[in-house]
Every structure is written in structure tokens, then in C-alpha cells.
Tab-separated table of C-alpha atoms in Angstrom:
chain	number	residue	atom	x	y	z
E	11	MET	CA	61.842	6.804	57.956
E	12	PRO	CA	65.105	5.809	56.183
E	13	GLU	CA	65.573	7.427	52.782
E	14	SER	CA	67.044	4.177	51.415
E	15	LEU	CA	63.687	2.464	51.971
E	16	THR	CA	61.746	5.116	50.080
E	17	GLY	CA	64.096	4.721	47.162
E	18	ILE	CA	63.176	1.054	46.810
E	19	VAL	CA	59.402	0.930	47.355
E	20	PRO	CA	56.544	3.452	47.005
E	21	GLU	CA	56.407	6.093	49.729
E	22	ASP	CA	53.057	4.995	51.147
E	23	THR	CA	54.187	1.387	51.475
E	24	ALA	CA	57.494	2.386	53.043
E	25	LYS	CA	55.789	4.740	55.506
E	26	GLY	CA	53.313	2.087	56.608
E	27	LEU	CA	56.087	-0.465	57.155
E	28	TRP	CA	58.191	2.029	59.137
E	29	ASP	CA	55.264	3.050	61.356
E	30	SER	CA	54.586	-0.646	62.121
E	31	ILE	CA	58.202	-1.165	63.165
E	32	LYS	CA	58.132	1.864	65.480
E	33	ASN	CA	55.005	0.555	67.228
E	34	ILE	CA	56.550	-2.784	68.274
E	35	THR	CA	56.030	-3.433	72.022
E	36	ALA	CA	57.727	-5.736	74.515
E	37	SER	CA	54.660	-7.973	74.744
E	38	SER	CA	54.486	-8.356	70.977
E	39	ILE	CA	58.167	-9.305	70.932
E	40	PHE	CA	57.531	-11.947	73.605
E	41	ASN	CA	54.593	-13.362	71.649
E	42	ALA	CA	56.657	-13.338	68.460
E	43	VAL	CA	59.439	-15.355	70.151
E	44	LEU	CA	56.957	-18.010	71.292
E	45	VAL	CA	55.350	-18.180	67.878
E	46	ALA	CA	58.766	-18.389	66.186
E	47	ALA	CA	59.764	-21.300	68.441
E	48	ALA	CA	56.518	-23.113	67.632
E	49	CYS	CA	57.052	-22.480	63.920
E	50	LEU	CA	60.597	-23.869	64.071
E	51	VAL	CA	59.369	-27.048	65.752
E	52	ALA	CA	56.622	-27.429	63.146
E	53	MET	CA	59.139	-26.762	60.370
E	54	LYS	CA	61.424	-29.497	61.714
E	55	LEU	CA	58.568	-32.015	61.858
E	56	LEU	CA	57.367	-31.166	58.348
E	57	LEU	CA	60.874	-31.508	56.919
E	58	LYS	CA	61.195	-34.949	58.542
E	59	VAL	CA	57.955	-36.034	56.901
E	60	LEU	CA	59.197	-34.675	53.571
E	61	ASP	CA	62.537	-36.481	53.948
E	62	ARG	CA	60.741	-39.796	54.503
E	63	ALA	CA	58.556	-39.235	51.456
E	64	LEU	CA	61.545	-38.324	49.295
E	65	GLY	CA	63.456	-41.329	50.611
E	66	ARG	CA	60.727	-43.663	49.359
E	67	SER	CA	60.502	-41.947	45.982
E	68	LYS	CA	62.524	-42.882	42.892
E	69	LEU	CA	63.645	-39.347	42.140
E	70	ASP	CA	67.292	-38.548	41.510
E	71	ALA	CA	69.343	-37.326	44.455
E	72	PRO	CA	69.865	-33.795	43.016
E	73	LEU	CA	66.113	-33.401	42.489
E	74	LYS	CA	65.416	-34.566	46.058
E	75	THR	CA	67.879	-31.990	47.369
E	76	LEU	CA	66.288	-29.265	45.254
E	77	LEU	CA	62.756	-30.087	46.442
E	78	ARG	CA	63.850	-30.112	50.081
E	79	THR	CA	65.627	-26.767	49.660
E	80	LEU	CA	62.562	-25.179	48.067
E	81	ALA	CA	60.276	-26.579	50.781
E	82	LYS	CA	62.577	-25.284	53.505
E	83	ALA	CA	62.715	-21.827	51.913
E	84	GLY	CA	58.922	-21.765	51.674
E	85	LEU	CA	58.538	-22.735	55.331
E	86	TRP	CA	60.964	-20.018	56.385
E	87	PHE	CA	59.003	-17.460	54.365
E	88	VAL	CA	55.735	-18.494	56.043
E	89	THR	CA	57.442	-18.352	59.460
E	90	VAL	CA	58.696	-14.825	58.831
E	91	ILE	CA	55.227	-13.654	57.769
E	92	ILE	CA	53.621	-15.178	60.908
E	93	VAL	CA	56.230	-13.617	63.196
E	94	MET	CA	55.792	-10.225	61.516
E	95	GLU	CA	52.045	-10.442	62.154
E	96	CYS	CA	52.749	-11.104	65.832
E	97	LEU	CA	54.880	-7.950	65.870
E	98	ASN	CA	51.943	-6.020	64.355
E	99	ILE	CA	53.941	-5.346	61.194
E	100	GLU	CA	51.774	-5.170	58.103
E	101	ALA	CA	52.441	-8.287	56.081
E	102	THR	CA	51.301	-6.653	52.865
E	103	SER	CA	53.952	-3.959	53.214
E	104	LEU	CA	56.623	-6.523	53.991
E	105	VAL	CA	55.621	-8.654	50.999
E	106	ALA	CA	55.745	-5.588	48.758
E	107	VAL	CA	59.261	-4.753	49.941
E	108	LEU	CA	60.441	-8.326	49.488
E	109	SER	CA	58.896	-8.443	46.008
E	110	VAL	CA	60.739	-5.329	44.882
E	111	VAL	CA	64.005	-6.538	46.375
E	112	GLY	CA	63.516	-9.946	44.759
E	113	LEU	CA	62.911	-8.336	41.376
E	114	ALA	CA	66.102	-6.305	41.688
E	115	PHE	CA	68.090	-9.415	42.576
E	116	SER	CA	66.548	-11.407	39.721
E	117	LEU	CA	67.586	-8.765	37.197
E	118	ALA	CA	71.119	-8.652	38.594
E	119	LEU	CA	71.443	-12.434	38.640
E	120	GLN	CA	69.665	-13.224	35.380
E	121	SER	CA	72.265	-15.676	34.022
E	122	PHE	CA	72.567	-17.281	37.457
E	123	LEU	CA	68.819	-17.836	37.632
E	124	SER	CA	68.651	-19.100	34.033
E	125	ASN	CA	71.181	-21.791	34.954
E	126	ALA	CA	69.052	-22.701	37.975
E	127	ALA	CA	65.959	-22.927	35.778
E	128	GLY	CA	67.905	-25.100	33.338
E	129	GLY	CA	69.004	-27.361	36.175
E	130	MET	CA	65.415	-27.811	37.351
E	131	GLN	CA	64.344	-28.585	33.787
E	132	ILE	CA	67.065	-31.221	33.419
E	133	LEU	CA	66.167	-32.811	36.743
E	134	ALA	CA	62.468	-32.820	35.886
E	135	SER	CA	62.633	-34.008	32.256
E	136	HIS	CA	65.484	-36.463	32.941
E	137	PRO	CA	67.155	-36.491	29.473
E	138	PHE	CA	70.216	-38.217	30.963
E	139	SER	CA	71.503	-39.623	34.233
E	140	GLU	CA	74.860	-39.721	35.952
E	141	GLY	CA	77.095	-42.235	34.162
E	142	ASP	CA	75.500	-41.732	30.714
E	143	PHE	CA	77.644	-40.768	27.722
E	144	VAL	CA	76.013	-37.753	26.088
E	145	GLU	CA	76.643	-35.050	23.533
E	146	ALA	CA	75.174	-31.648	24.343
E	147	GLY	CA	76.084	-28.032	23.798
E	148	GLY	CA	78.983	-28.905	21.512
E	149	CYS	CA	80.656	-31.203	24.058
E	150	SER	CA	80.535	-34.969	24.581
E	151	GLY	CA	81.486	-37.013	27.606
E	152	THR	CA	80.318	-39.085	30.557
E	153	VAL	CA	77.989	-37.308	32.990
E	154	GLU	CA	79.709	-37.124	36.374
E	155	GLU	CA	77.325	-34.813	38.240
E	156	ILE	CA	74.060	-32.984	37.569
E	157	GLY	CA	73.974	-29.840	39.678
E	158	LEU	CA	71.446	-27.074	39.993
E	159	PHE	CA	73.622	-24.637	38.024
E	160	TYR	CA	76.228	-26.743	36.211
E	161	THR	CA	76.522	-30.267	34.779
E	162	LYS	CA	79.938	-31.930	34.902
E	163	LEU	CA	81.131	-34.105	32.001
E	164	THR	CA	84.297	-36.174	31.715
E	165	THR	CA	85.528	-36.300	28.117
E	166	PRO	CA	87.060	-39.443	26.568
E	167	ASP	CA	90.540	-37.918	27.036
E	168	ASN	CA	89.786	-37.429	30.771
E	169	LYS	CA	89.054	-33.713	30.841
E	170	LEU	CA	86.449	-32.393	33.278
E	171	VAL	CA	84.028	-29.964	31.609
E	172	GLN	CA	81.528	-27.923	33.637
E	173	MET	CA	78.693	-26.845	31.372
E	174	PRO	CA	76.085	-24.219	32.342
E	175	ASN	CA	72.673	-25.847	32.466
E	176	SER	CA	71.161	-23.017	30.421
E	177	SER	CA	73.348	-23.956	27.436
E	178	ILE	CA	72.384	-27.627	27.727
E	179	VAL	CA	68.600	-27.199	27.783
E	180	THR	CA	68.684	-24.957	24.689
E	181	ALA	CA	70.799	-27.417	22.654
E	182	ASN	CA	70.139	-30.813	21.102
E	183	ILE	CA	71.005	-33.616	23.525
E	184	THR	CA	72.174	-36.994	22.234
E	185	ASN	CA	72.231	-39.772	24.831
E	186	PHE	CA	74.384	-42.693	23.677
E	187	SER	CA	73.763	-44.781	26.808
E	188	GLN	CA	70.005	-44.762	27.277
E	189	GLN	CA	69.170	-47.506	24.760
E	190	PRO	CA	70.310	-51.082	25.519
E	191	THR	CA	71.636	-51.710	21.995
E	192	ARG	CA	73.490	-49.709	19.339
E	193	ARG	CA	74.089	-50.153	15.634
E	194	VAL	CA	77.635	-50.365	14.342
E	195	GLU	CA	77.979	-49.009	10.810
E	196	LEU	CA	81.154	-49.596	8.792
E	197	ARG	CA	82.151	-48.993	5.186
E	198	VAL	CA	84.781	-50.903	3.228
E	199	SER	CA	85.841	-50.963	-0.425
E	200	ALA	CA	86.768	-53.865	-2.690
E	201	SER	CA	88.040	-54.252	-6.227
E	202	TYR	CA	85.686	-54.294	-9.215
E	203	ASP	CA	87.205	-57.697	-10.010
E	204	ALA	CA	85.544	-59.212	-6.909
E	205	ALA	CA	81.918	-60.293	-7.346
E	206	PRO	CA	79.629	-58.348	-4.969
E	207	ASP	CA	77.933	-61.552	-3.773
E	208	ARG	CA	81.303	-62.910	-2.732
E	209	VAL	CA	82.251	-59.766	-0.793
E	210	ILE	CA	78.852	-59.606	0.913
E	211	ALA	CA	79.104	-63.275	1.911
E	212	LEU	CA	82.549	-62.649	3.424
E	213	LEU	CA	81.295	-59.686	5.469
E	214	ALA	CA	78.246	-61.675	6.600
E	215	ARG	CA	80.497	-64.497	7.774
E	216	MET	CA	82.647	-62.039	9.760
E	217	ALA	CA	79.522	-60.721	11.485
E	218	ALA	CA	78.150	-64.194	12.206
E	219	GLU	CA	81.428	-65.356	13.758
E	220	HIS	CA	81.765	-62.396	16.123
E	221	PRO	CA	80.445	-63.373	19.579
E	222	LEU	CA	79.278	-59.874	20.536
E	223	ILE	CA	77.176	-59.153	17.442
E	224	LEU	CA	73.451	-59.758	17.996
E	225	ASP	CA	71.306	-61.925	15.714
E	226	ASP	CA	68.303	-59.666	16.240
E	227	PRO	CA	67.993	-57.108	14.679
E	228	ASN	CA	69.357	-58.712	11.531
E	229	GLN	CA	72.603	-57.565	9.979
E	230	MET	CA	72.438	-55.419	6.819
E	231	ILE	CA	75.241	-55.661	4.247
E	232	HIS	CA	74.838	-54.056	0.828
E	233	VAL	CA	76.655	-52.326	-2.006
E	234	ASP	CA	76.753	-48.653	-1.009
E	235	GLY	CA	78.261	-47.048	-4.102
E	236	TYR	CA	80.540	-47.354	-7.107
E	237	GLY	CA	83.712	-45.293	-6.898
E	238	GLY	CA	86.336	-44.517	-9.478
E	239	SER	CA	88.621	-47.316	-8.292
E	240	ALA	CA	86.505	-49.602	-6.084
E	241	VAL	CA	83.029	-50.759	-5.093
E	242	GLN	CA	81.865	-49.403	-1.720
E	243	TYR	CA	80.096	-51.718	0.752
E	244	VAL	CA	78.203	-50.787	3.916
E	245	MET	CA	77.921	-53.135	6.895
E	246	ARG	CA	75.358	-52.516	9.656
E	247	VAL	CA	75.271	-54.817	12.679
E	248	TRP	CA	73.852	-54.526	16.206
E	249	CYS	CA	75.452	-55.113	19.593
E	250	ALA	CA	74.960	-54.289	23.255
E	251	ASN	CA	75.578	-50.637	24.058
E	252	ALA	CA	78.625	-51.408	26.197
E	253	ASP	CA	80.187	-53.508	23.383
E	254	TYR	CA	79.988	-50.819	20.674
E	255	TRP	CA	83.665	-49.880	20.434
E	256	THR	CA	84.852	-53.465	20.908
E	257	VAL	CA	82.778	-54.620	17.930
E	258	TYR	CA	83.748	-51.566	15.879
E	259	TYR	CA	87.489	-52.050	16.227
E	260	ASP	CA	87.357	-55.853	16.031
E	261	LEU	CA	85.737	-55.592	12.600
E	262	MET	CA	88.036	-52.800	11.455
E	263	ASP	CA	91.113	-54.782	12.519
E	264	GLY	CA	89.845	-57.930	10.797
E	265	PHE	CA	88.893	-56.561	7.364
E	266	LYS	CA	92.366	-56.662	5.810
E	267	ALA	CA	93.220	-60.170	7.010
E	268	ALA	CA	89.809	-61.560	5.948
E	269	PHE	CA	90.031	-59.992	2.489
E	270	ASP	CA	93.587	-61.236	1.979
E	271	ALA	CA	92.620	-64.766	3.033
E	272	ALA	CA	89.700	-64.737	0.584
E	273	GLY	CA	91.836	-63.356	-2.246
E	274	ILE	CA	89.785	-60.155	-2.509
E	275	GLU	CA	91.729	-57.001	-3.276
E	276	MET	CA	91.123	-53.867	-1.200
E	277	THR	CA	91.992	-51.280	-3.820
E	278	TYR	CA	93.290	-47.751	-3.464
E	279	PRO	CA	92.842	-44.777	-5.834
E	280	HIS	CA	94.724	-45.462	-9.090
E	281	LEU	CA	94.745	-44.534	-12.775
E	282	ASN	CA	94.845	-46.934	-15.777
E	283	ILE	CA	96.760	-45.567	-18.783
E	284	HIS	CA	96.179	-47.354	-22.117
E	285	LEU	CA	98.981	-46.831	-24.648
E	286	GLY	CA	97.748	-46.955	-28.227
E	287	GLU	CA	99.819	-47.858	-31.273
E	288	GLY	CA	102.478	-45.252	-32.026
E	289	ALA	CA	102.380	-43.749	-28.539
E	290	TYR	CA	105.417	-43.720	-26.326
E	291	ALA	CA	105.606	-43.433	-22.591
E	292	ASP	CA	108.086	-41.086	-20.976
E	293	PRO	CA	110.412	-43.410	-19.030
E	294	ASP	CA	111.285	-40.666	-16.536
E	295	ALA	CA	107.610	-40.236	-15.583
E	296	LEU	CA	107.077	-43.948	-14.833
E	297	GLY	CA	108.126	-46.076	-11.901
E	298	ARG	CA	110.714	-48.858	-12.164
E	299	GLY	CA	108.072	-51.572	-12.682
E	300	ASP	CA	106.130	-49.439	-15.162
E	301	LYS	CA	109.220	-48.928	-17.366
E	302	LYS	CA	109.307	-52.627	-18.117
E	303	ARG	CA	105.647	-52.622	-19.128
E	304	ALA	CA	106.056	-49.507	-21.263
E	305	ALA	CA	108.919	-51.144	-23.122
E	306	GLY	CA	106.662	-54.062	-24.209
E	307	PRO	CA	104.023	-54.272	-26.971
E	308	PRO	CA	102.045	-51.058	-27.702
E	309	GLU	CA	98.742	-52.187	-26.162
E	310	LYS	CA	99.527	-52.302	-22.462
E	311	SER	CA	97.751	-51.170	-19.268
E	312	VAL	CA	99.851	-49.175	-16.825
E	313	ARG	CA	98.583	-48.708	-13.246
E	314	ARG	CA	99.790	-45.644	-11.377
E	315	ASN	CA	99.066	-44.478	-7.847
E	316	ASP	CA	97.445	-41.027	-7.730
E	317	GLY	CA	98.568	-40.524	-4.127
């Protein structure tokens, strides 16, 4: 009996397996060959039936491949057990040896198997599909391929990222493509001199005139805050998922022109300095336009840019 075998499994199990191997006869080998041939034919027929069933199903291609691979491995395992029985080899001893060897391999390939388990979980739960734009595991991009061990993403700057499936299933997954519509949220500021109703009406008109913005759900435009130099407005509109960035940049590009046409000032951070009677401004600390104002009557308002 080989010493390497006794180092892997208990001595009794190894001895029984070795005695079975030594007792193999020519007739048992002949019977085993016939049985193996019959098993291979049956395996081929069963796999054809499985392929037809998977072809009619709506499962993803990677999941179909995984199921076929697992079924084929199971059929091979059953075939080996049947052939071993024909050779008068104790199946229990063989299963014990394979179990110990499988445990050793599983410990050595723990990360490899965790990725495989993650891949099966992704394929079963279906959090995203190929072609979806997702954010997962600290990376965002378009899903190019869902494999058993890795998922491939293409980033917006055309980089290919291969992410281990184990890191994806343990992280939060955001799918930006699964819903048919998305909300575009923008913020813009206007001067305190502009009436809020007037600014809101202007933003509502911009949304109504854009052909890609949906009427349902309704747009939401409100005052969002009062800053030190301007009133903040928030604009929330809805569009088709594929039109998100078109709507976003169309509105961003149009804000300045629309505000200028309506005579509404888009202010920037500034500071008003009020000079009381008897106070003098330092001409060297003021800009060219501010020097003229500082030279006038005592009660003047000087606007300076903080930037």
C-alpha cells in the first residue's frame, strides 16, 4: 500500500481501497469497459436533453453554461462510481478519498472558490445584466461580461476593469440602467434682487420647452437655500434613462443665456463694504472702478470679489 495514500486518509480506509485495487480481474475490467461505454452514451443523451431545456429557458448565457458544466461534472462523478463498482472497488472508500482530497483543494483555493460562489450568486440573483451601467466595489462602468470568477466593466474613459465576483457580492451595487427613467437634479443660484417666483417660472419654462424632459412625473423647482451672496434653487426633472446626460448638459449650458435674456443676475461670492461718515478707503486696496466710488460722498456701497 503506498505511504502517500495513508498520509491522506485513515489507514483502514486506505487499506480497504488498496486491497480492492489489487483484486481487479480481467473480467471485471471487461465489464467496466462496457458499463463505461453505456454510461457515456447515456451522459450524451442526458446532456442533449438538458441543452434543449436550457435553450428554451430565459436564463442568461453564463448561467446556462454554469448549469451545464455542473450537470456534466455530476454525470461524470456518477459514471466513475458505477465503473468502480464494476471493478469491485469499494465506493465508500473511493468517496472518502475524494472527499479528503476535495477538502484539501478547497482550502488551498479558498479565494478562487469564493469568486466562483460570488459568480453563481450574481447569476442567480441577477442584480445587473451585460450592457448595464453599474457602480459596485468602488468602481463604475458598463458591464461587458459576467463570468464565473470575474466581472468585466468598461469605465467611461474606456478602461477595462476585471473585478473579482467576491468583492462585488459583498458591496453595495447601484444599477443606473435597470429603471426606464431617471431624475435629473440641478442647482443654480440667482441674485437676491430677483424675485423667487420669477426665477422659478424661468426654470419651469426651460424644462417645459426641452423635448426630452417628461411631463410625468411632474417637475419640482423650489428655493433650496439662502447663501451669503445668492439664493439657491433646486430643479428636479425626469427623462428617459438613455437621455440623462443629454438633458443634464442641455440645461447646464442653457442657464446662463436664459438668465441673461431674462435680466436675472447669476451672482458670485462678494462683499459689500459700507463707508460711514468720516471713514476713508485705502485707494491702494481698491480696484480701479472702486476708487471712483470711494472718492464720492461718504455713504457709498463698494462691491468686492472675495475670489
